[in-house]
Amino acid sequence: MAKLQHLSFNRFLLPFLLVAVGLVFTVYIGKDAVGDLIANQRSEASARATVLELQNLMTQALNAETGQRGYMITGSEHYLLPYETALRELPQALMTLERRFKDDAPQLARLRAFRQQQELKFAELAETIGVRRNQGFEAAQQLVRTDRGRDYMLRMRAEVDAMLQAENHRLNARIEDSGRSAEKGMRIIVLAALVNLGLLGLAFGVVRIDNLARQRASVKLEEARNLLRSVIDGSPALIFLKDTHGKFILVNKAFEEFTGRTAGAIIGKTSADLFAHDIAQLHLETDRQAMQGSQAVRFEESVVDARSGELRHFISAKVPLLGAGGKLTGVCGVSSDITSLKAAETEIRAINQVLEKRVEQRTSALQEANGHLEAFSYTVAHDLRAPLRGIQGFAEAIAEDYAPVLDDTGKDYLVRIEKAAMRMERLIEDLLSFARLARTDLGLAPVRLSDALDEALRMLAAPIRDTRAEIEIGENLPTVRANHAACVQVLQNLLSNALKFSLPREVPRIRIGSELREGRARLWVRDAGIGIDPRQSERIFRPFERLHGQEAFAGTGIGLAIVDKATRRMGGDCGVESEPGKGACFWIELPLHSREAQ
């Protein structure tokens, strides 16, 4: 029994020894090939991941653009979700690709070029969204029509296509290397099989394991096919595949429902069998363009819905289908229904036309009302001058002829009458000046601000001398496109204002300077006076708005209103920067003369 067991052991030992020797031999001769195969497969997997990440860049950019367009059309914030998601995820994707390309200078340069265009594109998207949010659809649409965003997107796509081409070339090389490694491995397997030919049991086990692996792979492949089919059928867009002869080889549920036919009745047919002649000709031409080109062909089409008879509008895209070795096998198309968007666009356009008409009507009515008001103000101010001169004349006559018989009270009344008449005269003059600004055509020409300032200082020579004001004027005041007389009046009013509102018992100190700002000149008059509450910075430029009583500071309340009216009529702007007790800096901005702007 012991001898039999010994023989049985020896009989089984030899095969196991042979198996061990065969395995050692197989490992010895196959380790290099297996190592190459593993390395190539890893490189292949890395290249495929890189391709997916590159494709994800354009997907994120398109998602951002889709969100921006949805927000532009609707004004609804939730349409910005794709844009915000892309804004978060794109930097991480770019960092991942930079790590992958760290040893590939050409790809890294393309990626950086893409990043530059992407930043410009996203800046354009953010600008468009901001304009849509703050100024409305029309303003945003004007921005989009500049085609800056389209140019950025085209350059982004070009960089991604170049990177994809390089990665696909690298991927194909890895696939070829994997194929060679696989062939080498197969030779090793054959050699190992010859070495272990007598070990049928082991061969059977290997075959059994291989069959199980194949079954699992087949199950996974079927699951992948089912998943792809579920995704295609679940899409509301019409999705289809055609062969090179224009015959349908696959359609999704949405396509079946739209045409009112089953997939069985569509497969093998052409567009000429399913649609009207003009639509079929359009499909034939776009199929040809897609199969001849390397990029997607996009177009709009209108087709009658077989279910309702309603005309539906689609935006369609077609790309070539490539098989093994890049051989053309057909075309893939996706058509998205944009009927509701078209209707919304038409409705928005109609609403905009109505709004524009209303704005024009209201603007015309407002201009007419302003014209009547200005004419009324001018007439009233003009007609008040005659009775005012009568009051002043009678007051002077009384002062000359009856002064000896007037007591102190009568003389005080007479002085008050004269002062009130003088204030009334200044008010009428300011009203007439303000009205003339609205009624007079201000011819614009090159105006040297230094000349206008000199003239204004000459007109204020008396109050400057009386107050002993210290005035510091900056050098190289620019030349602007304006009206000389209006500039003199504006500067005279600003200087008079600075002289008037100085601190009590202190000499007025005034600084005048200028600076250039993007094609405009800003001139400022800074004083060391009583200052202004920033909350009143807009109010003081309105007519008759006074922050102090007549007893504290004399005036009509129209001087700064004239400054505002004149600068705006000359295409400029004005304002003030101040705090109480810290002086004020009044400024005006006017367009630079073209030669100085250059």
PDB file of N, CA, C and O in Angstrom, residues 258-321:
ATOM      1  N   PHE A 258     -41.768  61.067 -33.488  1.00  0.00           N
ATOM      2  CA  PHE A 258     -41.938  62.232 -34.350  1.00  0.00           C
ATOM      3  C   PHE A 258     -42.403  61.832 -35.745  1.00  0.00           C
ATOM      4  O   PHE A 258     -43.256  62.494 -36.345  1.00  0.00           O
ATOM      5  N   THR A 259     -41.804  60.765 -36.279  1.00  0.00           N
ATOM      6  CA  THR A 259     -42.179  60.345 -37.635  1.00  0.00           C
ATOM      7  C   THR A 259     -43.450  59.511 -37.662  1.00  0.00           C
ATOM      8  O   THR A 259     -44.025  59.309 -38.736  1.00  0.00           O
ATOM      9  N   GLY A 260     -43.897  59.028 -36.482  1.00  0.00           N
ATOM     10  CA  GLY A 260     -45.077  58.175 -36.436  1.00  0.00           C
ATOM     11  C   GLY A 260     -44.826  56.791 -37.006  1.00  0.00           C
ATOM     12  O   GLY A 260     -45.772  56.107 -37.419  1.00  0.00           O
ATOM     13  N   ARG A 261     -43.578  56.338 -37.002  1.00  0.00           N
ATOM     14  CA  ARG A 261     -43.216  55.018 -37.526  1.00  0.00           C
ATOM     15  C   ARG A 261     -42.370  54.282 -36.496  1.00  0.00           C
ATOM     16  O   ARG A 261     -41.685  54.911 -35.670  1.00  0.00           O
ATOM     17  N   THR A 262     -42.401  52.975 -36.577  1.00  0.00           N
ATOM     18  CA  THR A 262     -41.569  52.162 -35.699  1.00  0.00           C
ATOM     19  C   THR A 262     -40.157  52.087 -36.267  1.00  0.00           C
ATOM     20  O   THR A 262     -39.928  52.385 -37.451  1.00  0.00           O
ATOM     21  N   ALA A 263     -39.219  51.666 -35.407  1.00  0.00           N
ATOM     22  CA  ALA A 263     -37.837  51.537 -35.862  1.00  0.00           C
ATOM     23  C   ALA A 263     -37.735  50.547 -37.011  1.00  0.00           C
ATOM     24  O   ALA A 263     -36.958  50.754 -37.962  1.00  0.00           O
ATOM     25  N   GLY A 264     -38.518  49.476 -36.951  1.00  0.00           N
ATOM     26  CA  GLY A 264     -38.484  48.489 -38.022  1.00  0.00           C
ATOM     27  C   GLY A 264     -38.901  49.067 -39.362  1.00  0.00           C
ATOM     28  O   GLY A 264     -38.426  48.626 -40.415  1.00  0.00           O
ATOM     29  N   ALA A 265     -39.821  50.053 -39.321  1.00  0.00           N
ATOM     30  CA  ALA A 265     -40.278  50.667 -40.566  1.00  0.00           C
ATOM     31  C   ALA A 265     -39.343  51.765 -41.051  1.00  0.00           C
ATOM     32  O   ALA A 265     -39.503  52.262 -42.166  1.00  0.00           O
ATOM     33  N   ILE A 266     -38.380  52.142 -40.216  1.00  0.00           N
ATOM     34  CA  ILE A 266     -37.450  53.221 -40.577  1.00  0.00           C
ATOM     35  C   ILE A 266     -36.100  52.670 -41.014  1.00  0.00           C
ATOM     36  O   ILE A 266     -35.498  53.164 -41.978  1.00  0.00           O
ATOM     37  N   ILE A 267     -35.606  51.627 -40.300  1.00  0.00           N
ATOM     38  CA  ILE A 267     -34.294  51.066 -40.602  1.00  0.00           C
ATOM     39  C   ILE A 267     -34.264  50.596 -42.056  1.00  0.00           C
ATOM     40  O   ILE A 267     -35.180  49.913 -42.530  1.00  0.00           O
ATOM     41  N   GLY A 268     -33.203  50.981 -42.761  1.00  0.00           N
ATOM     42  CA  GLY A 268     -33.060  50.606 -44.158  1.00  0.00           C
ATOM     43  C   GLY A 268     -33.653  51.613 -45.113  1.00  0.00           C
ATOM     44  O   GLY A 268     -33.442  51.522 -46.325  1.00  0.00           O
ATOM     45  N   LYS A 269     -34.411  52.580 -44.598  1.00  0.00           N
ATOM     46  CA  LYS A 269     -35.004  53.626 -45.443  1.00  0.00           C
ATOM     47  C   LYS A 269     -34.065  54.837 -45.485  1.00  0.00           C
ATOM     48  O   LYS A 269     -33.156  54.987 -44.671  1.00  0.00           O
ATOM     49  N   THR A 270     -34.304  55.721 -46.451  1.00  0.00           N
ATOM     50  CA  THR A 270     -33.562  56.974 -46.567  1.00  0.00           C
ATOM     51  C   THR A 270     -34.490  58.136 -46.210  1.00  0.00           C
ATOM     52  O   THR A 270     -35.704  57.955 -46.048  1.00  0.00           O
ATOM     53  N   SER A 271     -33.935  59.338 -46.121  1.00  0.00           N
ATOM     54  CA  SER A 271     -34.755  60.514 -45.818  1.00  0.00           C
ATOM     55  C   SER A 271     -35.791  60.753 -46.897  1.00  0.00           C
ATOM     56  O   SER A 271     -36.891  61.261 -46.617  1.00  0.00           O
ATOM     57  N   ALA A 272     -35.466  60.384 -48.140  1.00  0.00           N
ATOM     58  CA  ALA A 272     -36.429  60.565 -49.223  1.00  0.00           C
ATOM     59  C   ALA A 272     -37.671  59.705 -49.023  1.00  0.00           C
ATOM     60  O   ALA A 272     -38.763  60.045 -49.515  1.00  0.00           O
ATOM     61  N   ASP A 273     -37.546  58.584 -48.288  1.00  0.00           N
ATOM     62  CA  ASP A 273     -38.693  57.717 -48.017  1.00  0.00           C
ATOM     63  C   ASP A 273     -39.554  58.233 -46.876  1.00  0.00           C
ATOM     64  O   ASP A 273     -40.707  57.794 -46.715  1.00  0.00           O
ATOM     65  N   LEU A 274     -39.012  59.165 -46.056  1.00  0.00           N
ATOM     66  CA  LEU A 274     -39.713  59.570 -44.838  1.00  0.00           C
ATOM     67  C   LEU A 274     -40.169  61.021 -44.842  1.00  0.00           C
ATOM     68  O   LEU A 274     -41.150  61.358 -44.179  1.00  0.00           O
ATOM     69  N   PHE A 275     -39.455  61.887 -45.586  1.00  0.00           N
ATOM     70  CA  PHE A 275     -39.734  63.312 -45.493  1.00  0.00           C
ATOM     71  C   PHE A 275     -40.018  63.899 -46.866  1.00  0.00           C
ATOM     72  O   PHE A 275     -39.800  63.255 -47.900  1.00  0.00           O
ATOM     73  N   ALA A 276     -40.507  65.175 -46.856  1.00  0.00           N
ATOM     74  CA  ALA A 276     -40.788  65.891 -48.103  1.00  0.00           C
ATOM     75  C   ALA A 276     -39.493  66.076 -48.892  1.00  0.00           C
ATOM     76  O   ALA A 276     -38.380  66.001 -48.348  1.00  0.00           O
ATOM     77  N   HIS A 277     -39.657  66.381 -50.178  1.00  0.00           N
ATOM     78  CA  HIS A 277     -38.511  66.433 -51.074  1.00  0.00           C
ATOM     79  C   HIS A 277     -37.474  67.458 -50.620  1.00  0.00           C
ATOM     80  O   HIS A 277     -36.271  67.168 -50.610  1.00  0.00           O
ATOM     81  N   ASP A 278     -37.924  68.696 -50.251  1.00  0.00           N
ATOM     82  CA  ASP A 278     -36.949  69.729 -49.877  1.00  0.00           C
ATOM     83  C   ASP A 278     -36.196  69.354 -48.610  1.00  0.00           C
ATOM     84  O   ASP A 278     -34.988  69.582 -48.497  1.00  0.00           O
ATOM     85  N   ILE A 279     -36.900  68.741 -47.647  1.00  0.00           N
ATOM     86  CA  ILE A 279     -36.231  68.312 -46.413  1.00  0.00           C
ATOM     87  C   ILE A 279     -35.250  67.185 -46.718  1.00  0.00           C
ATOM     88  O   ILE A 279     -34.131  67.146 -46.205  1.00  0.00           O
ATOM     89  N   ALA A 280     -35.666  66.238 -47.570  1.00  0.00           N
ATOM     90  CA  ALA A 280     -34.792  65.117 -47.926  1.00  0.00           C
ATOM     91  C   ALA A 280     -33.523  65.615 -48.627  1.00  0.00           C
ATOM     92  O   ALA A 280     -32.422  65.108 -48.383  1.00  0.00           O
ATOM     93  N   GLN A 281     -33.662  66.620 -49.496  1.00  0.00           N
ATOM     94  CA  GLN A 281     -32.500  67.175 -50.177  1.00  0.00           C
ATOM     95  C   GLN A 281     -31.555  67.859 -49.189  1.00  0.00           C
ATOM     96  O   GLN A 281     -30.322  67.748 -49.289  1.00  0.00           O
ATOM     97  N   LEU A 282     -32.131  68.552 -48.192  1.00  0.00           N
ATOM     98  CA  LEU A 282     -31.315  69.175 -47.153  1.00  0.00           C
ATOM     99  C   LEU A 282     -30.551  68.115 -46.371  1.00  0.00           C
ATOM    100  O   LEU A 282     -29.350  68.271 -46.095  1.00  0.00           O
ATOM    101  N   HIS A 283     -31.225  67.005 -46.018  1.00  0.00           N
ATOM    102  CA  HIS A 283     -30.567  65.916 -45.292  1.00  0.00           C
ATOM    103  C   HIS A 283     -29.455  65.292 -46.128  1.00  0.00           C
ATOM    104  O   HIS A 283     -28.359  64.993 -45.606  1.00  0.00           O
ATOM    105  N   LEU A 284     -29.714  65.117 -47.418  1.00  0.00           N
ATOM    106  CA  LEU A 284     -28.711  64.525 -48.296  1.00  0.00           C
ATOM    107  C   LEU A 284     -27.461  65.400 -48.355  1.00  0.00           C
ATOM    108  O   LEU A 284     -26.331  64.916 -48.269  1.00  0.00           O
ATOM    109  N   GLU A 285     -27.659  66.720 -48.487  1.00  0.00           N
ATOM    110  CA  GLU A 285     -26.534  67.642 -48.584  1.00  0.00           C
ATOM    111  C   GLU A 285     -25.746  67.704 -47.274  1.00  0.00           C
ATOM    112  O   GLU A 285     -24.509  67.683 -47.271  1.00  0.00           O
ATOM    113  N   THR A 286     -26.447  67.788 -46.140  1.00  0.00           N
ATOM    114  CA  THR A 286     -25.744  67.848 -44.846  1.00  0.00           C
ATOM    115  C   THR A 286     -25.059  66.520 -44.525  1.00  0.00           C
ATOM    116  O   THR A 286     -24.002  66.514 -43.882  1.00  0.00           O
ATOM    117  N   ASP A 287     -25.648  65.387 -44.947  1.00  0.00           N
ATOM    118  CA  ASP A 287     -24.957  64.099 -44.788  1.00  0.00           C
ATOM    119  C   ASP A 287     -23.633  64.110 -45.540  1.00  0.00           C
ATOM    120  O   ASP A 287     -22.591  63.676 -45.019  1.00  0.00           O
ATOM    121  N   ARG A 288     -23.672  64.627 -46.758  1.00  0.00           N
ATOM    122  CA  ARG A 288     -22.467  64.668 -47.585  1.00  0.00           C
ATOM    123  C   ARG A 288     -21.411  65.569 -46.942  1.00  0.00           C
ATOM    124  O   ARG A 288     -20.227  65.216 -46.880  1.00  0.00           O
ATOM    125  N   GLN A 289     -21.827  66.733 -46.438  1.00  0.00           N
ATOM    126  CA  GLN A 289     -20.884  67.652 -45.795  1.00  0.00           C
ATOM    127  C   GLN A 289     -20.258  67.015 -44.558  1.00  0.00           C
ATOM    128  O   GLN A 289     -19.051  67.144 -44.327  1.00  0.00           O
ATOM    129  N   ALA A 290     -21.079  66.339 -43.743  1.00  0.00           N
ATOM    130  CA  ALA A 290     -20.566  65.718 -42.519  1.00  0.00           C
ATOM    131  C   ALA A 290     -19.565  64.621 -42.843  1.00  0.00           C
ATOM    132  O   ALA A 290     -18.531  64.490 -42.181  1.00  0.00           O
ATOM    133  N   MET A 291     -19.850  63.799 -43.869  1.00  0.00           N
ATOM    134  CA  MET A 291     -18.954  62.687 -44.199  1.00  0.00           C
ATOM    135  C   MET A 291     -17.679  63.158 -44.884  1.00  0.00           C
ATOM    136  O   MET A 291     -16.640  62.505 -44.801  1.00  0.00           O
ATOM    137  N   GLN A 292     -17.732  64.323 -45.533  1.00  0.00           N
ATOM    138  CA  GLN A 292     -16.529  64.840 -46.194  1.00  0.00           C
ATOM    139  C   GLN A 292     -15.656  65.653 -45.250  1.00  0.00           C
ATOM    140  O   GLN A 292     -14.458  65.779 -45.473  1.00  0.00           O
ATOM    141  N   GLY A 293     -16.240  66.200 -44.205  1.00  0.00           N
ATOM    142  CA  GLY A 293     -15.484  67.037 -43.278  1.00  0.00           C
ATOM    143  C   GLY A 293     -15.073  66.274 -42.037  1.00  0.00           C
ATOM    144  O   GLY A 293     -15.359  65.079 -41.870  1.00  0.00           O
ATOM    145  N   SER A 294     -14.363  67.011 -41.144  1.00  0.00           N
ATOM    146  CA  SER A 294     -13.902  66.397 -39.890  1.00  0.00           C
ATOM    147  C   SER A 294     -14.578  67.015 -38.684  1.00  0.00           C
ATOM    148  O   SER A 294     -14.344  66.587 -37.561  1.00  0.00           O
ATOM    149  N   GLN A 295     -15.402  68.042 -38.911  1.00  0.00           N
ATOM    150  CA  GLN A 295     -16.085  68.718 -37.819  1.00  0.00           C
ATOM    151  C   GLN A 295     -17.595  68.563 -37.989  1.00  0.00           C
ATOM    152  O   GLN A 295     -18.087  68.180 -39.055  1.00  0.00           O
ATOM    153  N   ALA A 296     -18.315  68.899 -36.903  1.00  0.00           N
ATOM    154  CA  ALA A 296     -19.767  68.770 -36.918  1.00  0.00           C
ATOM    155  C   ALA A 296     -20.380  69.787 -37.880  1.00  0.00           C
ATOM    156  O   ALA A 296     -19.915  70.917 -37.997  1.00  0.00           O
ATOM    157  N   VAL A 297     -21.428  69.376 -38.570  1.00  0.00           N
ATOM    158  CA  VAL A 297     -22.198  70.252 -39.451  1.00  0.00           C
ATOM    159  C   VAL A 297     -23.474  70.625 -38.717  1.00  0.00           C
ATOM    160  O   VAL A 297     -24.230  69.748 -38.293  1.00  0.00           O
ATOM    161  N   ARG A 298     -23.723  71.924 -38.520  1.00  0.00           N
ATOM    162  CA  ARG A 298     -24.895  72.389 -37.787  1.00  0.00           C
ATOM    163  C   ARG A 298     -25.791  73.191 -38.719  1.00  0.00           C
ATOM    164  O   ARG A 298     -25.306  73.985 -39.527  1.00  0.00           O
ATOM    165  N   PHE A 299     -27.090  73.006 -38.564  1.00  0.00           N
ATOM    166  CA  PHE A 299     -28.047  73.717 -39.409  1.00  0.00           C
ATOM    167  C   PHE A 299     -29.419  73.692 -38.738  1.00  0.00           C
ATOM    168  O   PHE A 299     -29.673  72.896 -37.830  1.00  0.00           O
ATOM    169  N   GLU A 300     -30.284  74.585 -39.179  1.00  0.00           N
ATOM    170  CA  GLU A 300     -31.670  74.623 -38.698  1.00  0.00           C
ATOM    171  C   GLU A 300     -32.589  74.083 -39.786  1.00  0.00           C
ATOM    172  O   GLU A 300     -32.327  74.257 -40.985  1.00  0.00           O
ATOM    173  N   GLU A 301     -33.660  73.445 -39.351  1.00  0.00           N
ATOM    174  CA  GLU A 301     -34.634  72.922 -40.298  1.00  0.00           C
ATOM    175  C   GLU A 301     -36.021  72.972 -39.673  1.00  0.00           C
ATOM    176  O   GLU A 301     -36.176  72.999 -38.444  1.00  0.00           O
ATOM    177  N   SER A 302     -37.022  72.996 -40.508  1.00  0.00           N
ATOM    178  CA  SER A 302     -38.418  73.005 -40.070  1.00  0.00           C
ATOM    179  C   SER A 302     -39.128  71.828 -40.721  1.00  0.00           C
ATOM    180  O   SER A 302     -39.122  71.692 -41.958  1.00  0.00           O
ATOM    181  N   VAL A 303     -39.736  70.968 -39.885  1.00  0.00           N
ATOM    182  CA  VAL A 303     -40.363  69.728 -40.366  1.00  0.00           C
ATOM    183  C   VAL A 303     -41.749  69.619 -39.738  1.00  0.00           C
ATOM    184  O   VAL A 303     -41.951  69.990 -38.570  1.00  0.00           O
ATOM    185  N   VAL A 304     -42.707  69.072 -40.508  1.00  0.00           N
ATOM    186  CA  VAL A 304     -44.070  68.878 -39.999  1.00  0.00           C
ATOM    187  C   VAL A 304     -44.100  67.653 -39.088  1.00  0.00           C
ATOM    188  O   VAL A 304     -43.612  66.578 -39.457  1.00  0.00           O
ATOM    189  N   ASP A 305     -44.666  67.830 -37.889  1.00  0.00           N
ATOM    190  CA  ASP A 305     -44.805  66.741 -36.917  1.00  0.00           C
ATOM    191  C   ASP A 305     -45.895  65.788 -37.414  1.00  0.00           C
ATOM    192  O   ASP A 305     -47.045  66.200 -37.634  1.00  0.00           O
ATOM    193  N   ALA A 306     -45.523  64.500 -37.579  1.00  0.00           N
ATOM    194  CA  ALA A 306     -46.494  63.517 -38.088  1.00  0.00           C
ATOM    195  C   ALA A 306     -47.634  63.288 -37.116  1.00  0.00           C
ATOM    196  O   ALA A 306     -48.727  62.870 -37.515  1.00  0.00           O
ATOM    197  N   ARG A 307     -47.424  63.573 -35.829  1.00  0.00           N
ATOM    198  CA  ARG A 307     -48.469  63.322 -34.840  1.00  0.00           C
ATOM    199  C   ARG A 307     -49.535  64.407 -34.841  1.00  0.00           C
ATOM    200  O   ARG A 307     -50.726  64.112 -34.775  1.00  0.00           O
ATOM    201  N   SER A 308     -49.108  65.678 -34.907  1.00  0.00           N
ATOM    202  CA  SER A 308     -50.055  66.785 -34.764  1.00  0.00           C
ATOM    203  C   SER A 308     -50.224  67.596 -36.033  1.00  0.00           C
ATOM    204  O   SER A 308     -51.136  68.421 -36.112  1.00  0.00           O
ATOM    205  N   GLY A 309     -49.352  67.402 -37.013  1.00  0.00           N
ATOM    206  CA  GLY A 309     -49.403  68.216 -38.217  1.00  0.00           C
ATOM    207  C   GLY A 309     -48.821  69.597 -38.017  1.00  0.00           C
ATOM    208  O   GLY A 309     -48.893  70.443 -38.906  1.00  0.00           O
ATOM    209  N   GLU A 310     -48.256  69.854 -36.841  1.00  0.00           N
ATOM    210  CA  GLU A 310     -47.692  71.160 -36.518  1.00  0.00           C
ATOM    211  C   GLU A 310     -46.280  71.270 -37.072  1.00  0.00           C
ATOM    212  O   GLU A 310     -45.529  70.310 -37.071  1.00  0.00           O
ATOM    213  N   LEU A 311     -45.920  72.477 -37.530  1.00  0.00           N
ATOM    214  CA  LEU A 311     -44.569  72.721 -38.031  1.00  0.00           C
ATOM    215  C   LEU A 311     -43.638  72.895 -36.838  1.00  0.00           C
ATOM    216  O   LEU A 311     -43.849  73.759 -35.985  1.00  0.00           O
ATOM    217  N   ARG A 312     -42.611  72.063 -36.774  1.00  0.00           N
ATOM    218  CA  ARG A 312     -41.654  72.109 -35.673  1.00  0.00           C
ATOM    219  C   ARG A 312     -40.298  72.583 -36.196  1.00  0.00           C
ATOM    220  O   ARG A 312     -39.913  72.287 -37.335  1.00  0.00           O
ATOM    221  N   HIS A 313     -39.594  73.322 -35.368  1.00  0.00           N
ATOM    222  CA  HIS A 313     -38.282  73.856 -35.734  1.00  0.00           C
ATOM    223  C   HIS A 313     -37.204  73.101 -34.966  1.00  0.00           C
ATOM    224  O   HIS A 313     -37.340  72.869 -33.755  1.00  0.00           O
ATOM    225  N   PHE A 314     -36.140  72.728 -35.659  1.00  0.00           N
ATOM    226  CA  PHE A 314     -35.054  71.952 -35.055  1.00  0.00           C
ATOM    227  C   PHE A 314     -33.715  72.615 -35.363  1.00  0.00           C
ATOM    228  O   PHE A 314     -33.540  73.242 -36.419  1.00  0.00           O
ATOM    229  N   ILE A 315     -32.778  72.442 -34.443  1.00  0.00           N
ATOM    230  CA  ILE A 315     -31.379  72.728 -34.723  1.00  0.00           C
ATOM    231  C   ILE A 315     -30.661  71.386 -34.697  1.00  0.00           C
ATOM    232  O   ILE A 315     -30.750  70.637 -33.724  1.00  0.00           O
ATOM    233  N   SER A 316     -30.016  71.052 -35.789  1.00  0.00           N
ATOM    234  CA  SER A 316     -29.457  69.719 -35.978  1.00  0.00           C
ATOM    235  C   SER A 316     -27.941  69.788 -36.118  1.00  0.00           C
ATOM    236  O   SER A 316     -27.389  70.790 -36.593  1.00  0.00           O
ATOM    237  N   ALA A 317     -27.288  68.697 -35.710  1.00  0.00           N
ATOM    238  CA  ALA A 317     -25.838  68.569 -35.848  1.00  0.00           C
ATOM    239  C   ALA A 317     -25.517  67.171 -36.343  1.00  0.00           C
ATOM    240  O   ALA A 317     -26.141  66.195 -35.906  1.00  0.00           O
ATOM    241  N   LYS A 318     -24.561  67.074 -37.262  1.00  0.00           N
ATOM    242  CA  LYS A 318     -24.165  65.781 -37.814  1.00  0.00           C
ATOM    243  C   LYS A 318     -22.647  65.667 -37.770  1.00  0.00           C
ATOM    244  O   LYS A 318     -21.936  66.639 -38.059  1.00  0.00           O
ATOM    245  N   VAL A 319     -22.181  64.457 -37.415  1.00  0.00           N
ATOM    246  CA  VAL A 319     -20.742  64.177 -37.371  1.00  0.00           C
ATOM    247  C   VAL A 319     -20.486  62.861 -38.098  1.00  0.00           C
ATOM    248  O   VAL A 319     -21.351  61.979 -38.132  1.00  0.00           O
ATOM    249  N   PRO A 320     -19.297  62.708 -38.686  1.00  0.00           N
ATOM    250  CA  PRO A 320     -19.002  61.450 -39.376  1.00  0.00           C
ATOM    251  C   PRO A 320     -18.771  60.322 -38.380  1.00  0.00           C
ATOM    252  O   PRO A 320     -18.228  60.526 -37.298  1.00  0.00           O
ATOM    253  N   LEU A 321     -19.183  59.088 -38.771  1.00  0.00           N
ATOM    254  CA  LEU A 321     -18.922  57.884 -37.984  1.00  0.00           C
ATOM    255  C   LEU A 321     -17.692  57.190 -38.566  1.00  0.00           C
ATOM    256  O   LEU A 321     -17.644  56.926 -39.768  1.00  0.00           O
TER     257      LEU A 321
END
